[in-house]
C-alpha atoms as one frame of an Amber mdcrd trajectory, in Angstrom:
protein
  25.558  44.282  25.096  23.024  44.559  22.239  20.749  41.562  21.580  22.037
  39.177  18.922  20.054  38.855  15.716  18.597  35.381  15.003  20.785  34.833
  11.938  23.922  35.720  13.892  22.881  33.329  16.659  22.233  30.483  14.206
  25.506  31.227  12.401  27.436  31.128  15.687  25.741  27.866  16.654  26.603
  26.352  13.272  30.254  27.341  13.615  30.366  25.936  17.157  28.882  22.609
  16.045  31.298  22.505  13.114  34.251  23.089  15.446  33.089  20.290  17.776
  32.725  17.839  14.883  36.173  18.842  13.596  37.724  18.147  17.020  35.943
  14.789  17.257  37.148  13.912  13.749  40.741  14.726  14.704  40.566  12.661
  17.902  39.098   9.557  16.286
């Protein structure tokens, strides 16, 4: 598995955080 580039890592982290906030918004 090739090493992830920093911008891909930050993009993936941003999408993950966005998904978590979306789930919390739906639950509340």
